[in-house]
Coordinates of N, CA, C and O in Angstrom, one line a residue:
X258 N 115.6 160.4 111.0 CA 115.9 159.8 112.3 C 116.1 158.3 112.1 O 115.1 157.6 111.7
X259 N 117.3 157.9 112.3 CA 117.6 156.5 112.1 C 118.2 155.9 113.4 O 119.2 156.4 113.8
X260 N 117.5 155.0 114.0 CA 118.0 154.4 115.2 C 118.6 153.0 114.9 O 117.8 152.2 114.4
X261 N 119.9 152.8 115.1 CA 120.5 151.5 114.8 C 119.9 150.4 115.5 O 119.8 149.3 114.9
X262 N 119.5 150.5 116.7 CA 118.9 149.4 117.5 C 117.6 149.0 116.8 O 117.2 147.8 116.8
X263 N 116.8 149.9 116.3 CA 115.5 149.6 115.7 C 115.8 148.8 114.4 O 115.1 147.8 114.1
X264 N 116.8 149.2 113.6 CA 117.1 148.5 112.4 C 117.6 147.1 112.8 O 117.2 146.1 112.1
X265 N 118.4 146.9 113.8 CA 118.9 145.6 114.2 C 117.8 144.7 114.7 O 117.7 143.5 114.3
X266 N 116.8 145.3 115.4 CA 115.6 144.6 115.8 C 114.8 144.1 114.6 O 114.4 143.0 114.5
X267 N 114.6 145.0 113.6 CA 113.9 144.6 112.4 C 114.6 143.5 111.7 O 113.9 142.6 111.2
X268 N 115.9 143.6 111.5 CA 116.6 142.6 110.8 C 116.5 141.3 111.6 O 116.3 140.2 111.0
X269 N 116.6 141.3 112.9 CA 116.5 140.1 113.7 C 115.1 139.5 113.6 O 115.0 138.3 113.5
X270 N 114.1 140.3 113.6 CA 112.7 139.8 113.5 C 112.5 139.2 112.1 O 112.0 138.1 111.9
X271 N 113.1 139.9 111.0 CA 113.0 139.3 109.7 C 113.7 138.0 109.6 O 113.2 137.0 109.0
X272 N 114.9 137.9 110.2 CA 115.7 136.7 110.2 C 114.9 135.6 110.9 O 114.9 134.4 110.5
X273 N 114.2 135.9 112.0 CA 113.5 134.9 112.7 C 112.3 134.4 111.9 O 112.0 133.2 111.8
X274 N 111.7 135.3 111.2 CA 110.5 135.0 110.3 C 111.0 134.1 109.2 O 110.3 133.1 108.8
X275 N 112.1 134.4 108.6 CA 112.7 133.5 107.5 C 113.1 132.2 108.0 O 112.8 131.2 107.4
X276 N 113.6 132.1 109.2 CA 114.0 130.9 109.9 C 112.8 130.0 110.1 O 112.7 128.8 109.9
X277 N 111.7 130.7 110.6 CA 110.4 129.9 110.8 C 109.9 129.4 109.5 O 109.4 128.2 109.5
X278 N 109.9 130.2 108.5 CA 109.3 129.8 107.2 C 110.2 128.6 106.6 O 109.6 127.6 106.1
X279 N 111.5 128.7 106.8 CA 112.3 127.6 106.3 C 112.1 126.3 107.1 O 112.0 125.2 106.5
X280 N 111.9 126.4 108.4 CA 111.6 125.3 109.2 C 110.2 124.6 108.8 O 110.1 123.4 108.8
X281 N 109.2 125.5 108.6 CA 107.9 125.0 108.1 C 108.1 124.2 106.8 O 107.5 123.2 106.6
X282 N 108.8 124.8 105.9 CA 109.1 124.2 104.6 C 109.8 122.8 104.8 O 109.4 121.8 104.1
X283 N 110.7 122.8 105.7 CA 111.4 121.5 105.9 C 110.5 120.5 106.5 O 110.6 119.3 106.2
X284 N 109.6 120.9 107.4 CA 108.7 120.0 108.0 C 107.7 119.4 107.0 O 107.4 118.2 107.0
X285 N 107.3 120.3 106.1 CA 106.4 119.8 105.0 C 107.1 118.8 104.1 O 106.5 117.8 103.8
X286 N 108.4 119.0 103.8 CA 109.1 118.1 103.0 C 109.3 116.8 103.7 O 109.2 115.7 103.1
X287 N 109.6 116.8 105.0 CA 109.7 115.6 105.8 C 108.4 114.8 105.9 O 108.4 113.6 105.8
X288 N 107.3 115.5 106.0 CA 106.0 114.9 106.1 C 105.7 114.2 104.7 O 105.2 113.1 104.7
X289 N 106.1 114.8 103.6 CA 105.8 114.2 102.3 C 106.7 113.0 102.1 O 106.3 112.0 101.6
X290 N 108.0 113.1 102.6 CA 108.9 112.0 102.5 C 108.4 110.8 103.4 O 108.4 109.7 102.9
X291 N 107.9 111.1 104.5 CA 107.4 110.1 105.4 C 106.2 109.4 104.8 O 106.0 108.2 104.9
X292 N 105.3 110.2 104.2 CA 104.1 109.7 103.5 C 104.5 108.7 102.4 O 104.0 107.6 102.2
X293 N 105.5 109.1 101.6 CA 106.0 108.3 100.5 C 106.6 107.0 101.0 O 106.3 105.9 100.5
X294 N 107.3 107.1 102.1 CA 107.9 105.9 102.7 C 106.8 104.9 103.2 O 106.9 103.7 103.1
X295 N 105.8 105.5 103.9 CA 104.7 104.8 104.4 C 104.0 104.0 103.2 O 103.7 102.8 103.3
X296 N 103.7 104.7 102.1 CA 103.1 104.1 101.0 C 103.9 103.0 100.4 O 103.4 101.9 100.1
X297 N 105.2 103.2 100.3 CA 106.1 102.2 99.8 C 106.1 100.9 100.8 O 106.1 99.8 100.3
X298 N 106.1 101.2 102.1 CA 106.1 100.1 103.0 C 104.8 99.3 102.9 O 104.8 98.0 102.9
X299 N 103.7 99.9 102.7 CA 102.4 99.2 102.5 C 102.4 98.4 101.2 O 101.9 97.3 101.1
X300 N 103.0 99.0 100.1 CA 103.1 98.2 98.9 C 104.0 97.0 99.1 O 103.7 95.9 98.6
X301 N 105.1 97.2 99.8 CA 106.0 96.0 100.1 C 105.3 95.0 100.9 O 105.5 93.8 100.7
X302 N 104.5 95.4 101.9 CA 103.7 94.4 102.7 C 102.7 93.7 101.8 O 102.6 92.4 101.9
X303 N 102.1 94.3 100.9 CA 101.1 93.7 100.0 C 101.9 92.7 99.1 O 101.4 91.5 98.9
X304 N 103.0 93.0 98.6 CA 103.8 92.1 97.8 C 104.3 90.9 98.6 O 104.2 89.8 98.1
X305 N 104.7 91.1 99.8 CA 105.1 90.0 100.7 C 103.9 89.1 100.9 O 104.1 87.8 100.9
X306 N 102.7 89.6 101.2 CA 101.5 88.8 101.4 C 101.2 88.0 100.1 O 100.8 86.8 100.2
X307 N 101.3 88.6 99.0 CA 101.1 87.9 97.7 C 102.1 86.8 97.5 O 101.7 85.7 97.1
X308 N 103.3 87.1 97.9 CA 104.4 86.0 97.8 C 104.0 84.9 98.7 O 104.3 83.7 98.4
X309 N 103.5 85.2 99.9 CA 103.1 84.1 100.8 C 102.0 83.2 100.2 O 102.1 82.0 100.3
X310 N 101.0 83.9 99.6 CA 100.0 83.1 99.0 C 100.5 82.2 97.9 O 100.2 81.0 97.7
X311 N 101.4 82.8 97.1 CA 102.0 82.1 96.0 C 102.9 80.9 96.5 O 102.8 79.8 95.9
X312 N 103.6 81.1 97.6 CA 104.4 80.0 98.1 C 103.5 78.9 98.6 O 103.9 77.7 98.4
X313 N 102.4 79.2 99.2 CA 101.5 78.1 99.6 C 100.9 77.3 98.4 O 100.8 76.1 98.4
X314 N 100.5 78.1 97.4 CA 100.0 77.4 96.2 C 101.1 76.5 95.5 O 100.8 75.4 95.1
X315 N 102.3 77.1 95.4 CA 103.4 76.3 94.8 C 103.7 75.1 95.7 O 104.0 74.0 95.1
X316 N 103.6 75.2 97.0 CA 103.8 74.1 97.9 C 102.8 73.0 97.6 O 103.1 71.8 97.6
X317 N 101.5 73.4 97.4 CA 100.5 72.4 97.2 C 100.7 71.7 95.8 O 100.6 70.5 95.7
X318 N 101.2 72.5 94.8 CA 101.5 71.9 93.5 C 102.6 70.9 93.6 O 102.6 69.8 93.0
X319 N 103.7 71.3 94.4 CA 104.8 70.5 94.6 C 104.4 69.1 95.3 O 104.9 68.1 95.0
X320 N 103.6 69.2 96.3 CA 103.1 68.0 97.0 C 102.4 67.1 96.0 O 102.6 65.9 96.1
X321 N 101.5 67.7 95.2 CA 100.8 66.8 94.3 C 101.7 66.2 93.2 O 101.6 65.0 92.9
X322 N 102.7 67.0 92.8 CA 103.7 66.4 91.9 C 104.5 65.3 92.5 O 104.7 64.2 91.9
X323 N 104.9 65.4 93.7 CA 105.7 64.4 94.4 C 104.8 63.1 94.6 O 105.2 62.0 94.4
X324 N 103.5 63.3 94.9 CA 102.6 62.2 95.1 C 102.4 61.4 93.8 O 102.4 60.2 93.8
X325 N 102.3 62.2 92.7 CA 102.2 61.5 91.4 C 103.4 60.8 91.0 O 103.4 59.6 90.5
X326 N 104.6 61.4 91.3 CA 105.8 60.7 91.0 C 106.0 59.4 91.8 O 106.4 58.4 91.3
X327 N 105.6 59.5 93.1 CA 105.7 58.3 93.9 C 104.8 57.2 93.5 O 105.1 56.0 93.5
X328 N 103.6 57.6 93.1 CA 102.6 56.6 92.6 C 103.1 55.9 91.3 O 103.0 54.7 91.1
X329 N 103.8 56.7 90.4 CA 104.4 56.2 89.2 C 105.5 55.2 89.6 O 105.6 54.1 89.0
X330 N 106.3 55.6 90.6 CA 107.4 54.6 91.0 C 106.8 53.4 91.6 O 107.3 52.3 91.4
X331 N 105.8 53.5 92.4 CA 105.1 52.3 93.0 C 104.6 51.4 91.9 O 104.7 50.2 92.0
X332 N 103.9 52.0 90.9 CA 103.3 51.3 89.8 C 104.4 50.5 89.0 O 104.3 49.4 88.7
X333 N 105.5 51.2 88.8 CA 106.6 50.6 88.1 C 107.2 49.4 88.8 O 107.5 48.4 88.3
X334 N 107.3 49.6 90.2 CA 107.8 48.5 91.0 C 106.9 47.4 91.0 O 107.3 46.2 90.9
X335 N 105.6 47.7 91.1 CA 104.6 46.6 91.1 C 104.6 45.8 89.7 O 104.5 44.6 89.7
X336 N 104.8 46.5 88.6 CA 104.9 45.9 87.3 C 106.2 45.0 87.3 O 106.1 43.9 86.8
X337 N 107.3 45.5 87.9 CA 108.5 44.7 87.9 C 108.3 43.4 88.7 O 108.7 42.3 88.3
X338 N 107.6 43.6 89.8 CA 107.3 42.4 90.7 C 106.4 41.4 89.9 O 106.6 40.2 89.9
X339 N 105.4 42.0 89.2 CA 104.5 41.1 88.5 C 105.2 40.4 87.3 O 104.9 39.2 87.1
X340 N 106.1 41.1 86.7 CA 106.8 40.5 85.6 C 107.7 39.3 86.1 O 108.0 38.4 85.4
X341 N 108.1 39.4 87.3 CA 109.0 38.4 87.9 C 108.2 37.3 88.6 O 108.7 36.5 89.4
X342 N 106.8 37.3 88.5 CA 106.0 36.3 89.1 C 106.1 36.4 90.6 O 106.1 35.3 91.3
X343 N 106.2 37.6 91.2 CA 106.3 37.8 92.6 C 104.9 38.1 93.1 O 104.2 39.0 92.6
X344 N 104.4 37.4 94.2 CA 103.1 37.7 94.7 C 103.1 39.0 95.5 O 103.9 39.2 96.4
X345 N 102.2 39.9 95.2 CA 102.2 41.2 95.8 C 101.3 41.3 97.0 O 101.1 42.3 97.7
X346 N 100.6 40.1 97.3 CA 99.6 40.1 98.4 C 100.2 40.1 99.8 O 99.5 40.3 100.7
X347 N 101.5 39.7 99.9 CA 102.0 39.7 101.2 C 103.5 39.6 101.2 O 104.2 39.5 100.1
X348 N 104.1 39.7 102.4 CA 105.5 39.5 102.5 C 106.3 40.7 102.1 O 105.9 41.8 102.2
X349 N 107.6 40.4 101.7 CA 108.5 41.5 101.4 C 108.1 42.4 100.3 O 108.3 43.6 100.4
X350 N 107.6 42.0 99.2 CA 107.2 42.9 98.1 C 106.1 43.9 98.6 O 106.2 45.1 98.3
X351 N 105.2 43.5 99.4 CA 104.1 44.4 100.0 C 104.8 45.4 100.9 O 104.4 46.6 100.9
X352 N 105.8 45.0 101.7 CA 106.5 45.9 102.6 C 107.2 46.9 101.8 O 107.2 48.1 102.2
X353 N 107.8 46.5 100.7 CA 108.6 47.5 99.9 C 107.7 48.5 99.3 O 107.9 49.7 99.4
X354 N 106.5 48.1 98.8 CA 105.6 49.0 98.2 C 105.0 49.9 99.3 O 104.8 51.1 99.1
X355 N 104.7 49.4 100.5 CA 104.2 50.2 101.6 C 105.3 51.2 102.0 O 104.9 52.4 102.3
X356 N 106.5 50.8 102.1 CA 107.6 51.7 102.5 C 107.7 52.8 101.4 O 107.9 54.0 101.8
X357 N 107.6 52.5 100.2 CA 107.7 53.5 99.1 C 106.5 54.5 99.2 O 106.7 55.7 99.1
X358 N 105.3 54.0 99.6 CA 104.2 54.9 99.7 C 104.4 55.8 100.9 O 104.2 57.0 100.8
X359 N 104.9 55.3 102.0 CA 105.2 56.1 103.2 C 106.2 57.1 103.0 O 106.1 58.3 103.4
X360 N 107.3 56.7 102.3 CA 108.4 57.6 102.0 C 107.9 58.7 101.0 O 108.3 59.9 101.2
X361 N 107.1 58.4 100.1 CA 106.6 59.4 99.1 C 105.7 60.4 99.8 O 105.8 61.6 99.6
X362 N 104.9 59.9 100.7 CA 104.0 60.9 101.5 C 104.9 61.8 102.4 O 104.6 63.0 102.6
X363 N 105.9 61.2 102.9 CA 106.8 62.0 103.8 C 107.5 63.1 102.9 O 107.6 64.3 103.4
X364 N 107.9 62.8 101.7 CA 108.5 63.8 100.8 C 107.4 64.9 100.5 O 107.8 66.1 100.5
X365 N 106.2 64.5 100.3 CA 105.2 65.4 100.0 C 104.9 66.4 101.2 O 104.7 67.6 101.0
X366 N 104.9 65.8 102.4 CA 104.6 66.6 103.6 C 105.8 67.5 103.8 O 105.6 68.7 104.3
X367 N 107.0 67.1 103.6 CA 108.2 68.0 103.7 C 108.1 69.2 102.8 O 108.4 70.3 103.1
X368 N 107.6 68.9 101.5 CA 107.5 70.0 100.6 C 106.4 70.9 101.0 O 106.6 72.2 100.9
X369 N 105.3 70.4 101.6 CA 104.3 71.3 102.1 C 104.8 72.1 103.3 O 104.4 73.3 103.4
X370 N 105.5 71.5 104.2 CA 106.1 72.2 105.4 C 107.1 73.3 104.9 O 107.1 74.4 105.5
X371 N 107.8 73.0 103.9 CA 108.8 74.0 103.4 C 108.0 75.2 102.8 O 108.4 76.3 103.0
X372 N 106.9 74.9 102.1 CA 106.1 76.0 101.5 C 105.4 76.8 102.7 O 105.3 78.0 102.6
X373 N 104.9 76.1 103.7 CA 104.3 76.8 104.8 C 105.4 77.7 105.5 O 105.0 78.9 105.9
X374 N 106.6 77.2 105.7 CA 107.6 78.0 106.3 C 108.0 79.2 105.5 O 108.2 80.3 106.0
X375 N 108.0 79.0 104.2 CA 108.3 80.1 103.2 C 107.2 81.2 103.3 O 107.5 82.4 103.4
X376 N 105.9 80.7 103.4 CA 104.8 81.6 103.5 C 104.8 82.4 104.8 O 104.6 83.6 104.9
X377 N 105.2 81.7 105.9 CA 105.3 82.3 107.2 C 106.4 83.4 107.2 O 106.2 84.5 107.7
X378 N 107.5 83.1 106.5 CA 108.6 84.1 106.4 C 108.1 85.4 105.6 O 108.4 86.5 106.0
X379 N 107.3 85.1 104.6 CA 106.8 86.3 103.8 C 105.8 87.0 104.7 O 105.7 88.3 104.6
X380 N 104.9 86.3 105.4 CA 104.0 87.0 106.3 C 104.7 87.8 107.4 O 104.3 89.0 107.7
X381 N 105.7 87.3 107.9 CA 106.5 88.0 108.9 C 107.1 89.3 108.3 O 107.1 90.4 108.9
X382 N 107.6 89.1 107.1 CA 108.2 90.3 106.3 C 107.1 91.3 106.1 O 107.3 92.5 106.3
X383 N 105.9 90.9 105.7 CA 104.8 91.8 105.5 C 104.4 92.5 106.8 O 104.2 93.8 106.8
X384 N 104.4 91.8 107.9 CA 104.1 92.5 109.2 C 105.2 93.5 109.5 O 104.9 94.6 110.1
X385 N 106.4 93.2 109.2 CA 107.5 94.2 109.4 C 107.3 95.4 108.6 O 107.5 96.6 109.1
X386 N 106.8 95.3 107.4 CA 106.6 96.4 106.5 C 105.4 97.3 107.1 O 105.4 98.5 107.0
X387 N 104.4 96.6 107.6 CA 103.2 97.3 108.1 C 103.7 98.1 109.4 O 103.3 99.2 109.6
X388 N 104.5 97.4 110.2 CA 105.0 98.1 111.4 C 105.9 99.3 111.0 O 105.8 100.4 111.6
X389 N 106.7 99.1 109.9 CA 107.5 100.2 109.4 C 106.7 101.4 108.9 O 107.0 102.5 109.2
X390 N 105.6 101.0 108.3 CA 104.7 102.1 107.8 C 104.1 102.8 108.9 O 103.9 104.0 108.9
X391 N 103.7 102.1 110.0 CA 103.1 102.7 111.2 C 104.1 103.6 111.9 O 103.7 104.6 112.4
X392 N 105.4 103.2 111.9 CA 106.4 104.0 112.6 C 106.7 105.3 111.8 O 107.1 106.2 112.4
X393 N 106.4 105.3 110.5 CA 106.6 106.5 109.8 C 105.5 107.5 110.0 O 105.6 108.6 109.7
X394 N 104.4 107.0 110.6 CA 103.2 107.8 111.0 C 103.1 109.1 110.3 O 103.9 109.5 109.6
X395 N 101.9 109.7 110.5 CA 101.7 111.0 109.9 C 102.6 112.0 110.6 O 103.1 111.8 111.7
X396 N 102.7 113.2 110.0 CA 103.5 114.2 110.6 C 102.9 114.7 111.8 O 101.6 114.6 112.0
X397 N 103.6 115.2 112.7 CA 103.1 115.8 114.0 C 102.3 117.0 113.7 O 102.8 118.0 113.2
X398 N 101.0 117.0 114.1 CA 100.1 118.1 113.7 C 100.5 119.4 114.5 O 100.2 120.5 114.1
X399 N 101.3 119.2 115.6 CA 101.7 120.4 116.4 C 103.1 120.9 116.0 O 103.5 121.9 116.5
X400 N 103.7 120.2 115.1 CA 105.1 120.6 114.7 C 105.1 122.0 114.1 O 106.0 122.8 114.4
X401 N 104.2 122.3 113.2 CA 104.1 123.6 112.6 C 103.9 124.7 113.6 O 104.6 125.7 113.6
X402 N 103.0 124.4 114.5 CA 102.7 125.4 115.5 C 103.9 125.6 116.4 O 104.3 126.7 116.8
X403 N 104.6 124.5 116.8 CA 105.8 124.6 117.6 C 106.9 125.5 116.9 O 107.6 126.3 117.5
X404 N 107.0 125.3 115.6 CA 108.0 126.1 114.8 C 107.6 127.5 114.8 O 108.5 128.4 115.0
X405 N 106.3 127.8 114.6 CA 105.9 129.2 114.6 C 106.2 129.9 115.9 O 106.7 131.0 116.0
X406 N 105.8 129.2 117.0 CA 106.0 129.8 118.3 C 107.5 129.9 118.7 O 107.9 130.9 119.3
X407 N 108.3 128.9 118.2 CA 109.7 129.1 118.5 C 110.3 130.3 117.7 O 111.2 131.0 118.2
X408 N 109.8 130.5 116.5 CA 110.2 131.7 115.7 C 109.8 133.0 116.4 O 110.5 133.9 116.4
X409 N 108.6 133.0 116.9 CA 108.1 134.2 117.6 C 108.9 134.4 118.8 O 109.2 135.6 119.2
X410 N 109.2 133.4 119.6 CA 110.0 133.5 120.8 C 111.4 134.1 120.5 O 111.9 134.9 121.2
X411 N 112.0 133.6 119.4 CA 113.3 134.1 119.1 C 113.2 135.6 118.6 O 114.1 136.3 118.9
X412 N 112.1 135.9 117.9 CA 112.0 137.3 117.5 C 111.8 138.2 118.8 O 112.3 139.3 118.9
X413 N 111.0 137.7 119.7 CA 110.7 138.5 121.0 C 112.0 138.6 121.8 O 112.3 139.7 122.3
X414 N 112.8 137.5 121.8 CA 114.1 137.6 122.5 C 115.0 138.6 121.8 O 115.8 139.3 122.5
X415 N 115.0 138.7 120.5 CA 115.8 139.6 119.8 C 115.4 141.1 120.1 O 116.3 142.0 120.3
X416 N 114.1 141.3 120.2 CA 113.6 142.6 120.6 C 114.1 143.0 122.0 O 114.5 144.1 122.3
X417 N 114.0 142.0 122.9 CA 114.4 142.3 124.3 C 115.9 142.6 124.4 O 116.3 143.3 125.3
X418 N 116.7 141.9 123.6 CA 118.1 142.1 123.7 C 118.6 143.5 123.3 O 119.6 144.0 123.7
X419 N 117.8 144.2 122.4 CA 118.2 145.5 122.0 C 117.9 146.5 123.1 O 116.9 146.4 123.8
X420 N 118.9 147.4 123.3 CA 118.7 148.4 124.3 C 118.1 149.7 123.7 O 118.7 150.2 122.7
X421 N 117.0 150.0 124.1 CA 116.4 151.3 123.7 C 117.0 152.4 124.6 O 116.8 152.4 125.8
X422 N 117.8 153.3 124.0 CA 118.4 154.4 124.7 C 117.4 155.5 124.8 O 116.9 155.9 123.8
X423 N 117.2 156.0 125.9 CA 116.4 157.2 126.1 C 117.3 158.4 126.3 O 118.3 158.3 126.8
X424 N 116.8 159.4 125.8 CA 117.6 160.6 125.9 C 117.5 161.4 124.6 O 116.7 161.1 123.7
X425 N 118.4 162.4 124.5 CA 118.3 163.2 123.3 C 118.7 162.5 122.1 O 119.6 161.6 122.1
X426 N 118.0 162.8 121.0 CA 118.3 162.2 119.8 C 119.3 163.1 119.0 O 119.0 164.2 118.7
X427 N 120.5 162.6 118.7 CA 121.5 163.4 118.1 C 121.4 163.3 116.6 O 122.2 164.0 115.9
X428 N 120.5 162.6 116.0 CA 120.4 162.5 114.6 C 119.3 163.2 114.0 O 118.2 163.3 114.4

């Protein structure tokens, strides 16, 4: 006794089961990919934060370098004035040295501001990576259950679509 509708129902149920298994496998792969992306985003955030710290340190070194260069220039100018028997206690030579000191400090502060801006940009980048990692979030814990239930629903629908004929069996 072979009933074609029973075979069709069985094939439909088997197809639904395979479809459900395939969907579950796909969800697992997506979850693994999201996890890898999250880890990469956190690593990128850590690198950006490290770069921000390095930028601040480099900025401090640059400020110190500029200050030393400016002091050397001021000393050189003072020696030139001294060699020319110019009194450094007042007047124009003192104003020149004072202006040099002010301009040197302005250069140093600009270098420090540039480093702070660079560090701020790195920190913003790090925050973006952290947000990106958060948006990758863990996989939906209900996704597998939804897939199973949708597979069961499609199997049930396939069973309902088949017409069971009642009556004499001719086979």
